[in-house]
Amino acid sequence: MRYTQMLNQRLKNAGREYARSRGAEKAEDLSKAIRTARREAEDTDSFFPWAEAAARLNWSGEEEQLIAVLWGLGSRKETLSEKEFLQLQEELAVGMENGLPIWYVQREEGIRLSPVLTGWLEGEIPELPEGLSLRLPEEETAYGLDALLQESDAIFRLADLQEPFCLCLAGESGSGREFAMERIALRQGLTLLLAEGDCFRATAEEQNACVLCARLYNAFFCIRLGKEERGRLLTWTEGKFSFYGLIRESSRTLREDGRAGVITRFLEKPDRSGKLQMAREVLGGCLGRLPEGMTEETLTGRQLPTGAYLKYLHSLRAELLLGTTEPRQLLPPVEGGRLQLLPANRSFSELKLPAAQYGKLREICRMISARGRVLEQWG
C-alpha cells in the first residue's frame, strides 16, 4: 500500500509540475512519468488503482495526462476554471465530442475530478451523493439463503442476453433483504451499490457518480424502494444497467412502469430456530459463558433485522471473551432506541381496580411468565 501511495504521489507531483511549467517538453515529461509509474507497478506486481481506472474507463494517453494534472492540483485544493480546463484540453488534444465525461465535475468555481474517482485513486471509500452507499460484503455464513444463492447464478446469467432484467427481493422489515442482496452480489464477485429510493435524487451529477462508482468498484446497482414512486429513476436505471436489483416491502406493489422483466423472490424473517442456529454458530463455546439469567431464549427473543442481529452476536461474543457479566451490556438492543425498561416499585396489592380488570392483569402476567414454554415448546 505504501508503494502505491508513493506512485500516486509521483503522478500528482508530475501533474502539478505540468500545470506550472512552460517548457516545450512538459507534455512528454508528464507522459513519461505516467508510463514509468505504470511499469514499476507492473514489475512489482502491485495493485495500481490508476492503471485499473484507465482500463475500466478506457482512458486514452492524452486523457491520462489531463486527469493527472487535475489530480495533482486537486490534492492542493486548486481548481481549474472552465476556461483554463478548455485550454488544457486543447493543449493536450483530448477529445470530448460527447460532452464532459462522467469522471469530471463542473461547479461554479471550475472543473475538477469526481470525488468518486479521487476516492478510487487514493484507495478510499468514495464520497457519494446522499442516499447512495457502497457496500463491500465479506465472506460469512448466509443463513437460510442457500437456495436463493444457488438460483442467483442462473438469474445473473440472464444479464448475458443484454435485455433489461431486475431481481427484486420483497419482505417485511427485518427479513434480511439487504443482507441477502449483499450475499448475492458477493457470490458473483461484485460489490453492492445501494440507492435509497426516498433519498437519492438522481440529479445529472449524482447519476454520473452512480455510474462511475459501479464501473470502478465493479458494483451491482440496487434500489431500495420506499413510499415515494420513482418511475423516472427506474427508467434511467434501465438505460444504464441492463441488470439491476430492487428491495421493497411485501405490502408495496411495484407501481413504477418499466421494460425490465422483474424476477421477485419473497423473504421471511428468520424464525426462532434459525436465529438459534445463528447464535450457536457465531458464539460457539462462548454460549457457556452466558451469565446467570441469560439463556438461548433471551438471545432469540427480540425481533432485530437479520443484519443487526448478526452484528449483535459478534459484539456479544467479544464481550463474553472479555469476561463481561453485566446483563445490560450483553442483552440484545431494543429496536427503536427510544424504548426504556422501567423498574417496577409497586405491588399488585396496591392496585385499586374493578375485579374484572384486576383479574385480566393477573392473567396477562401469568401469560408473560410462561413465555418460554409458549415460544420455545409450543412454537
Coordinates of C-alpha atoms in Angstrom, one line a residue:
M1 CA 0.0 0.0 0.0
R2 CA 2.8 2.4 0.8
Y3 CA 4.4 1.7 -2.5
T4 CA 1.1 2.5 -4.3
Q5 CA 0.9 5.8 -2.3
M6 CA 4.4 6.6 -3.4
L7 CA 3.5 6.1 -7.1
N8 CA 0.4 8.2 -6.6
Q9 CA 2.4 11.0 -5.1
R10 CA 4.8 10.9 -8.1
L11 CA 1.9 11.2 -10.5
K12 CA 0.3 14.1 -8.6
N13 CA 3.7 15.9 -8.5
A14 CA 4.1 15.4 -12.2
G15 CA 0.6 16.7 -12.9
R16 CA 1.3 19.9 -10.8
E17 CA 4.6 20.4 -12.5
Y18 CA 3.0 20.3 -15.9
A19 CA 0.4 22.9 -14.8
R20 CA 3.2 25.3 -13.7
S21 CA 5.8 24.6 -16.4
R22 CA 6.2 26.5 -19.6
G23 CA 8.8 24.1 -21.0
A24 CA 8.4 22.7 -24.5
E25 CA 8.9 19.1 -23.3
K26 CA 6.4 19.2 -20.4
A27 CA 3.8 17.0 -22.1
E28 CA 6.5 14.4 -22.8
D29 CA 7.8 14.6 -19.2
L30 CA 4.2 14.0 -17.9
S31 CA 3.6 11.1 -20.2
K32 CA 6.9 9.6 -19.2
A33 CA 6.1 9.9 -15.5
I34 CA 2.8 8.1 -16.1
R35 CA 4.4 5.3 -18.1
T36 CA 7.2 4.9 -15.5
A37 CA 4.7 4.6 -12.7
R38 CA 2.6 2.0 -14.6
R39 CA 5.7 -0.1 -15.5
E40 CA 7.0 -0.1 -11.9
A41 CA 3.6 -1.2 -10.5
E42 CA 3.5 -4.0 -13.1
D43 CA 7.1 -5.1 -12.5
T44 CA 6.5 -5.3 -8.7
D45 CA 3.1 -6.9 -9.2
S46 CA 1.5 -4.1 -7.2
F47 CA -2.2 -3.2 -7.4
F48 CA -2.2 0.2 -9.0
P49 CA -5.7 1.9 -8.9
W50 CA -4.6 4.3 -11.7
A51 CA -4.0 1.6 -14.2
E52 CA -7.2 -0.2 -13.2
A53 CA -9.2 3.0 -13.7
A54 CA -7.6 3.7 -17.1
A55 CA -8.6 0.2 -18.2
R56 CA -12.1 0.2 -16.8
L57 CA -12.9 3.7 -18.1
N58 CA -11.0 3.4 -21.4
W59 CA -8.8 6.4 -21.0
S60 CA -6.5 7.5 -23.8
G61 CA -2.9 8.5 -23.1
E62 CA -3.9 12.2 -23.5
E63 CA -6.9 11.7 -21.1
E64 CA -4.5 10.2 -18.5
Q65 CA -2.3 13.4 -18.8
L66 CA -5.3 15.7 -18.3
I67 CA -6.5 13.7 -15.3
A68 CA -3.0 13.7 -13.7
V69 CA -3.0 17.5 -13.9
L70 CA -6.4 17.8 -12.2
W71 CA -5.5 15.2 -9.6
G72 CA -2.3 17.0 -8.8
L73 CA -4.0 20.4 -8.5
G74 CA -6.9 18.9 -6.6
S75 CA -4.6 17.4 -4.0
R76 CA -3.6 21.0 -3.1
K77 CA -7.2 22.2 -3.2
E78 CA -6.7 24.0 -6.5
T79 CA -9.3 24.0 -9.2
L80 CA -9.2 24.9 -12.9
S81 CA -11.7 27.4 -14.2
E82 CA -13.8 26.3 -17.2
K83 CA -11.6 28.5 -19.5
E84 CA -8.4 27.0 -18.1
F85 CA -9.8 23.5 -18.4
L86 CA -10.7 24.0 -22.1
Q87 CA -7.2 25.5 -22.8
L88 CA -5.6 22.4 -21.2
Q89 CA -7.9 20.1 -23.0
E90 CA -6.9 21.7 -26.4
E91 CA -3.3 21.8 -25.4
L92 CA -3.3 18.0 -24.7
A93 CA -5.6 17.2 -27.7
V94 CA -8.2 15.4 -25.5
G95 CA -11.3 14.8 -27.5
M96 CA -14.7 15.3 -25.8
E97 CA -17.1 15.2 -28.6
N98 CA -19.9 13.8 -26.4
G99 CA -19.5 16.4 -23.6
L100 CA -17.8 16.2 -20.3
P101 CA -17.0 12.6 -19.3
I102 CA -18.5 11.3 -16.0
W103 CA -15.2 11.4 -14.1
Y104 CA -15.3 15.2 -14.2
V105 CA -17.5 17.5 -12.1
Q106 CA -18.3 21.0 -13.2
R107 CA -19.1 23.6 -10.5
E108 CA -19.3 27.4 -10.3
E109 CA -15.7 27.6 -9.2
G110 CA -14.5 25.4 -12.1
I111 CA -13.9 21.8 -13.2
R112 CA -12.4 19.1 -11.0
L113 CA -12.2 15.3 -10.8
S114 CA -15.2 13.5 -9.4
P115 CA -14.9 12.6 -5.7
V116 CA -15.7 9.0 -6.7
L117 CA -12.6 8.9 -9.0
T118 CA -10.3 10.5 -6.4
G119 CA -11.6 8.1 -3.8
W120 CA -10.7 5.2 -6.1
L121 CA -7.3 6.5 -6.9
E122 CA -6.5 7.2 -3.2
G123 CA -7.7 3.7 -2.2
E124 CA -10.5 5.0 -0.1
I125 CA -14.3 4.5 0.1
P126 CA -15.6 7.1 -2.3
E127 CA -17.6 10.2 -1.3
L128 CA -21.1 9.5 -2.7
P129 CA -24.3 11.6 -3.0
E130 CA -26.9 11.5 -0.3
G131 CA -29.0 8.3 -0.5
L132 CA -26.2 6.3 -2.2
S133 CA -23.9 3.9 -0.4
L134 CA -21.3 1.3 -1.5
R135 CA -21.3 -2.0 0.4
L136 CA -18.2 -4.2 0.4
P137 CA -19.6 -7.5 1.7
E138 CA -17.3 -10.0 3.4
E139 CA -17.5 -13.8 3.4
E140 CA -19.8 -15.1 6.1
T141 CA -22.5 -17.7 6.6
A142 CA -25.6 -16.9 4.6
Y143 CA -28.2 -18.4 7.0
G144 CA -31.3 -19.8 5.2
L145 CA -30.2 -18.3 1.8
D146 CA -28.6 -21.4 0.2
A147 CA -31.4 -22.0 -2.3
L148 CA -31.7 -18.3 -3.3
L149 CA -27.9 -18.0 -3.7
Q150 CA -27.8 -21.1 -6.0
E151 CA -30.7 -19.7 -8.0
S152 CA -29.0 -16.3 -8.3
D153 CA -26.3 -17.9 -10.6
A154 CA -28.9 -18.7 -13.2
I155 CA -30.6 -15.3 -12.7
F156 CA -27.4 -13.4 -13.3
R157 CA -26.7 -15.3 -16.5
L158 CA -29.8 -13.5 -17.9
A159 CA -27.6 -10.4 -18.0
D160 CA -25.7 -12.0 -20.9
L161 CA -28.9 -11.6 -23.0
Q162 CA -28.4 -7.8 -23.0
E163 CA -32.1 -7.3 -22.2
P164 CA -33.3 -5.3 -19.1
F165 CA -33.9 -7.7 -16.1
C166 CA -34.4 -6.9 -12.5
L167 CA -34.0 -9.1 -9.3
C168 CA -36.5 -7.9 -6.7
L169 CA -36.3 -9.1 -3.0
A170 CA -39.5 -8.4 -1.1
G171 CA -40.3 -9.0 2.5
E172 CA -41.2 -7.2 5.7
S173 CA -38.7 -5.1 7.7
G174 CA -36.2 -7.4 9.4
S175 CA -36.4 -10.2 6.8
G176 CA -32.8 -9.7 5.7
R177 CA -33.4 -8.4 2.2
E178 CA -30.4 -6.1 2.2
F179 CA -28.2 -8.8 3.7
A180 CA -29.4 -11.3 1.1
M181 CA -28.7 -8.8 -1.7
E182 CA -25.1 -8.3 -0.4
R183 CA -24.6 -12.1 -0.3
I184 CA -25.9 -12.4 -3.9
A185 CA -23.6 -9.7 -5.1
L186 CA -20.6 -11.2 -3.3
R187 CA -21.3 -14.6 -4.8
Q188 CA -21.0 -13.0 -8.3
G189 CA -17.7 -11.3 -7.3
L190 CA -19.4 -7.9 -7.1
T191 CA -19.8 -5.1 -4.5
L192 CA -23.3 -3.6 -3.9
L193 CA -24.2 -0.1 -4.8
L194 CA -27.4 0.7 -2.9
A195 CA -29.7 3.7 -3.6
E196 CA -32.4 4.7 -1.1
G197 CA -35.4 5.4 -3.2
D198 CA -36.8 8.1 -0.9
C199 CA -33.4 10.0 -0.6
F200 CA -31.5 9.5 -3.8
R201 CA -32.5 12.5 -6.0
A202 CA -30.6 11.3 -9.2
T203 CA -29.6 14.7 -10.5
A204 CA -27.3 14.6 -13.5
E205 CA -24.2 14.9 -11.4
E206 CA -25.5 12.2 -9.0
Q207 CA -26.3 9.9 -11.9
N208 CA -22.7 10.2 -13.1
A209 CA -21.4 9.5 -9.7
C210 CA -23.6 6.3 -9.6
V211 CA -22.4 5.0 -13.0
L212 CA -18.8 5.9 -12.2
C213 CA -18.9 4.1 -8.9
A214 CA -20.4 1.0 -10.4
R215 CA -17.8 0.8 -13.2
L216 CA -14.8 1.4 -10.9
Y217 CA -15.8 -0.7 -7.9
N218 CA -17.5 -3.5 -10.0
A219 CA -20.8 -2.9 -8.3
F220 CA -24.3 -4.4 -8.7
F221 CA -26.7 -1.5 -8.6
C222 CA -29.8 -1.9 -6.4
I223 CA -32.6 0.5 -5.4
R224 CA -34.5 0.2 -2.1
L225 CA -38.0 1.4 -2.9
G226 CA -39.7 3.5 -0.2
K227 CA -43.1 5.1 -0.2
E228 CA -42.3 7.5 -3.0
E229 CA -43.0 6.4 -6.5
R230 CA -39.7 6.6 -8.6
G231 CA -40.7 5.8 -12.1
R232 CA -38.1 8.2 -13.6
L233 CA -35.3 6.6 -11.5
L234 CA -36.2 3.1 -12.7
T235 CA -36.4 4.4 -16.3
W236 CA -32.9 5.9 -16.0
T237 CA -31.6 2.8 -14.3
E238 CA -32.8 0.5 -17.2
G239 CA -31.0 2.8 -19.6
K240 CA -27.6 2.5 -17.7
F241 CA -27.8 -1.0 -16.2
S242 CA -29.3 -3.9 -18.2
F243 CA -29.5 -5.9 -14.9
Y244 CA -30.2 -4.3 -11.5
G245 CA -31.8 -5.1 -8.2
L246 CA -34.8 -3.9 -6.2
I247 CA -35.6 -4.2 -2.5
R248 CA -39.2 -3.5 -1.4
E249 CA -41.7 -4.2 1.4
S250 CA -44.1 -7.0 0.7
S251 CA -47.0 -4.7 1.1
R252 CA -45.6 -2.2 -1.5
T253 CA -46.6 -3.0 -5.0
L254 CA -44.3 -2.2 -7.9
R255 CA -46.2 0.7 -9.4
E256 CA -43.4 2.0 -11.5
D257 CA -43.6 1.3 -15.2
G258 CA -40.6 -0.2 -16.9
R259 CA -39.4 -2.5 -19.6
A260 CA -37.4 -4.8 -17.4
G261 CA -38.5 -8.3 -16.6
V262 CA -38.9 -8.5 -12.8
I263 CA -37.9 -11.7 -11.0
T264 CA -39.4 -11.4 -7.5
R265 CA -38.4 -13.5 -4.5
F266 CA -40.0 -13.2 -1.1
L267 CA -38.0 -13.4 2.1
E268 CA -39.4 -14.2 5.6
K269 CA -38.0 -13.2 8.9
P270 CA -35.8 -15.9 10.4
D271 CA -37.8 -18.0 12.9
R272 CA -36.5 -18.7 16.4
S273 CA -34.8 -22.0 15.3
G274 CA -33.0 -20.0 12.5
K275 CA -31.9 -17.3 15.0
L276 CA -30.8 -20.0 17.4
Q277 CA -28.7 -21.6 14.7
M278 CA -27.0 -18.2 14.1
A279 CA -26.3 -17.7 17.8
R280 CA -24.8 -21.2 18.2
E281 CA -22.6 -20.9 15.2
V282 CA -21.4 -17.3 15.9
L283 CA -20.9 -17.8 19.7
G284 CA -19.7 -21.3 19.7
G285 CA -18.1 -22.2 23.1
C286 CA -18.9 -18.7 24.4
L287 CA -22.5 -19.8 25.0
G288 CA -21.3 -21.5 28.1
R289 CA -20.1 -18.1 29.4
L290 CA -23.5 -16.5 29.5
P291 CA -24.2 -15.1 32.9
E292 CA -27.0 -16.4 35.1
G293 CA -30.3 -15.2 33.9
M294 CA -29.3 -15.1 30.2
T295 CA -30.3 -18.1 28.1
E296 CA -30.6 -19.0 24.5
E297 CA -34.2 -17.9 24.7
T298 CA -33.0 -14.5 25.8
L299 CA -30.8 -14.2 22.7
T300 CA -33.6 -15.0 20.2
G301 CA -36.4 -13.3 21.9
R302 CA -36.2 -9.8 20.4
Q303 CA -37.0 -9.1 16.8
L304 CA -34.0 -7.5 15.1
P305 CA -33.3 -7.3 11.4
T306 CA -31.1 -10.1 10.3
G307 CA -28.0 -8.0 9.7
A308 CA -28.4 -6.2 13.0
Y309 CA -28.9 -9.5 14.8
L310 CA -25.7 -10.9 13.4
K311 CA -23.8 -7.8 14.3
Y312 CA -25.2 -8.1 17.9
L313 CA -24.0 -11.7 18.1
H314 CA -20.5 -10.8 17.0
S315 CA -20.4 -8.0 19.6
L316 CA -21.8 -10.3 22.3
R317 CA -19.0 -12.8 21.5
A318 CA -16.4 -10.1 22.0
E319 CA -17.9 -9.1 25.4
L320 CA -18.1 -12.7 26.5
L321 CA -14.4 -13.3 25.6
L322 CA -13.6 -10.1 27.5
G323 CA -15.4 -11.6 30.6
T324 CA -18.2 -9.1 30.7
T325 CA -21.0 -10.2 33.0
E326 CA -23.2 -7.1 33.3
P327 CA -26.6 -8.1 31.6
R328 CA -27.2 -4.5 30.4
Q329 CA -24.1 -4.8 28.3
L330 CA -25.0 -8.2 27.0
L331 CA -28.7 -8.1 26.2
P332 CA -29.9 -7.5 22.6
P333 CA -30.6 -3.9 21.8
V334 CA -34.2 -2.8 21.7
E335 CA -35.3 -2.0 18.1
G336 CA -36.4 1.6 18.1
G337 CA -33.9 3.0 20.6
R338 CA -36.4 5.2 22.5
L339 CA -37.9 2.3 24.5
Q340 CA -36.8 2.0 28.1
L341 CA -37.2 -0.8 30.6
L342 CA -38.7 0.9 33.8
P343 CA -38.2 -1.0 37.1
A344 CA -41.5 -1.6 38.9
N345 CA -41.6 -0.5 42.5
R346 CA -45.3 -1.2 43.3
S347 CA -47.1 -4.4 44.1
F348 CA -50.5 -5.8 42.9
S349 CA -52.0 -5.4 46.3
E350 CA -51.7 -1.6 45.9
L351 CA -53.8 -1.5 42.7
K352 CA -57.3 -0.2 43.1
L353 CA -59.2 -1.6 40.2
P354 CA -62.5 -3.3 39.4
A355 CA -62.3 -7.1 39.9
A356 CA -62.6 -7.9 36.2
Q357 CA -59.7 -5.6 35.2
Y358 CA -57.6 -6.8 38.2
G359 CA -58.1 -10.4 37.1
K360 CA -57.2 -9.5 33.5
L361 CA -53.9 -8.0 34.5
R362 CA -53.0 -11.1 36.6
E363 CA -53.9 -13.3 33.6
I364 CA -51.5 -11.2 31.4
C365 CA -48.7 -11.6 33.9
R366 CA -49.2 -15.4 34.0
M367 CA -49.0 -15.5 30.2
I368 CA -45.8 -13.5 30.3
S369 CA -44.2 -15.7 32.9
A370 CA -44.9 -18.7 30.7
R371 CA -43.5 -17.1 27.5
G372 CA -40.5 -19.6 27.5
R373 CA -42.8 -22.6 27.3
V374 CA -45.2 -20.9 24.8
L375 CA -42.5 -19.7 22.4
E376 CA -39.9 -22.5 22.7
Q377 CA -42.0 -25.6 23.2
W378 CA -45.3 -24.7 21.6
G379 CA -43.8 -22.6 18.8

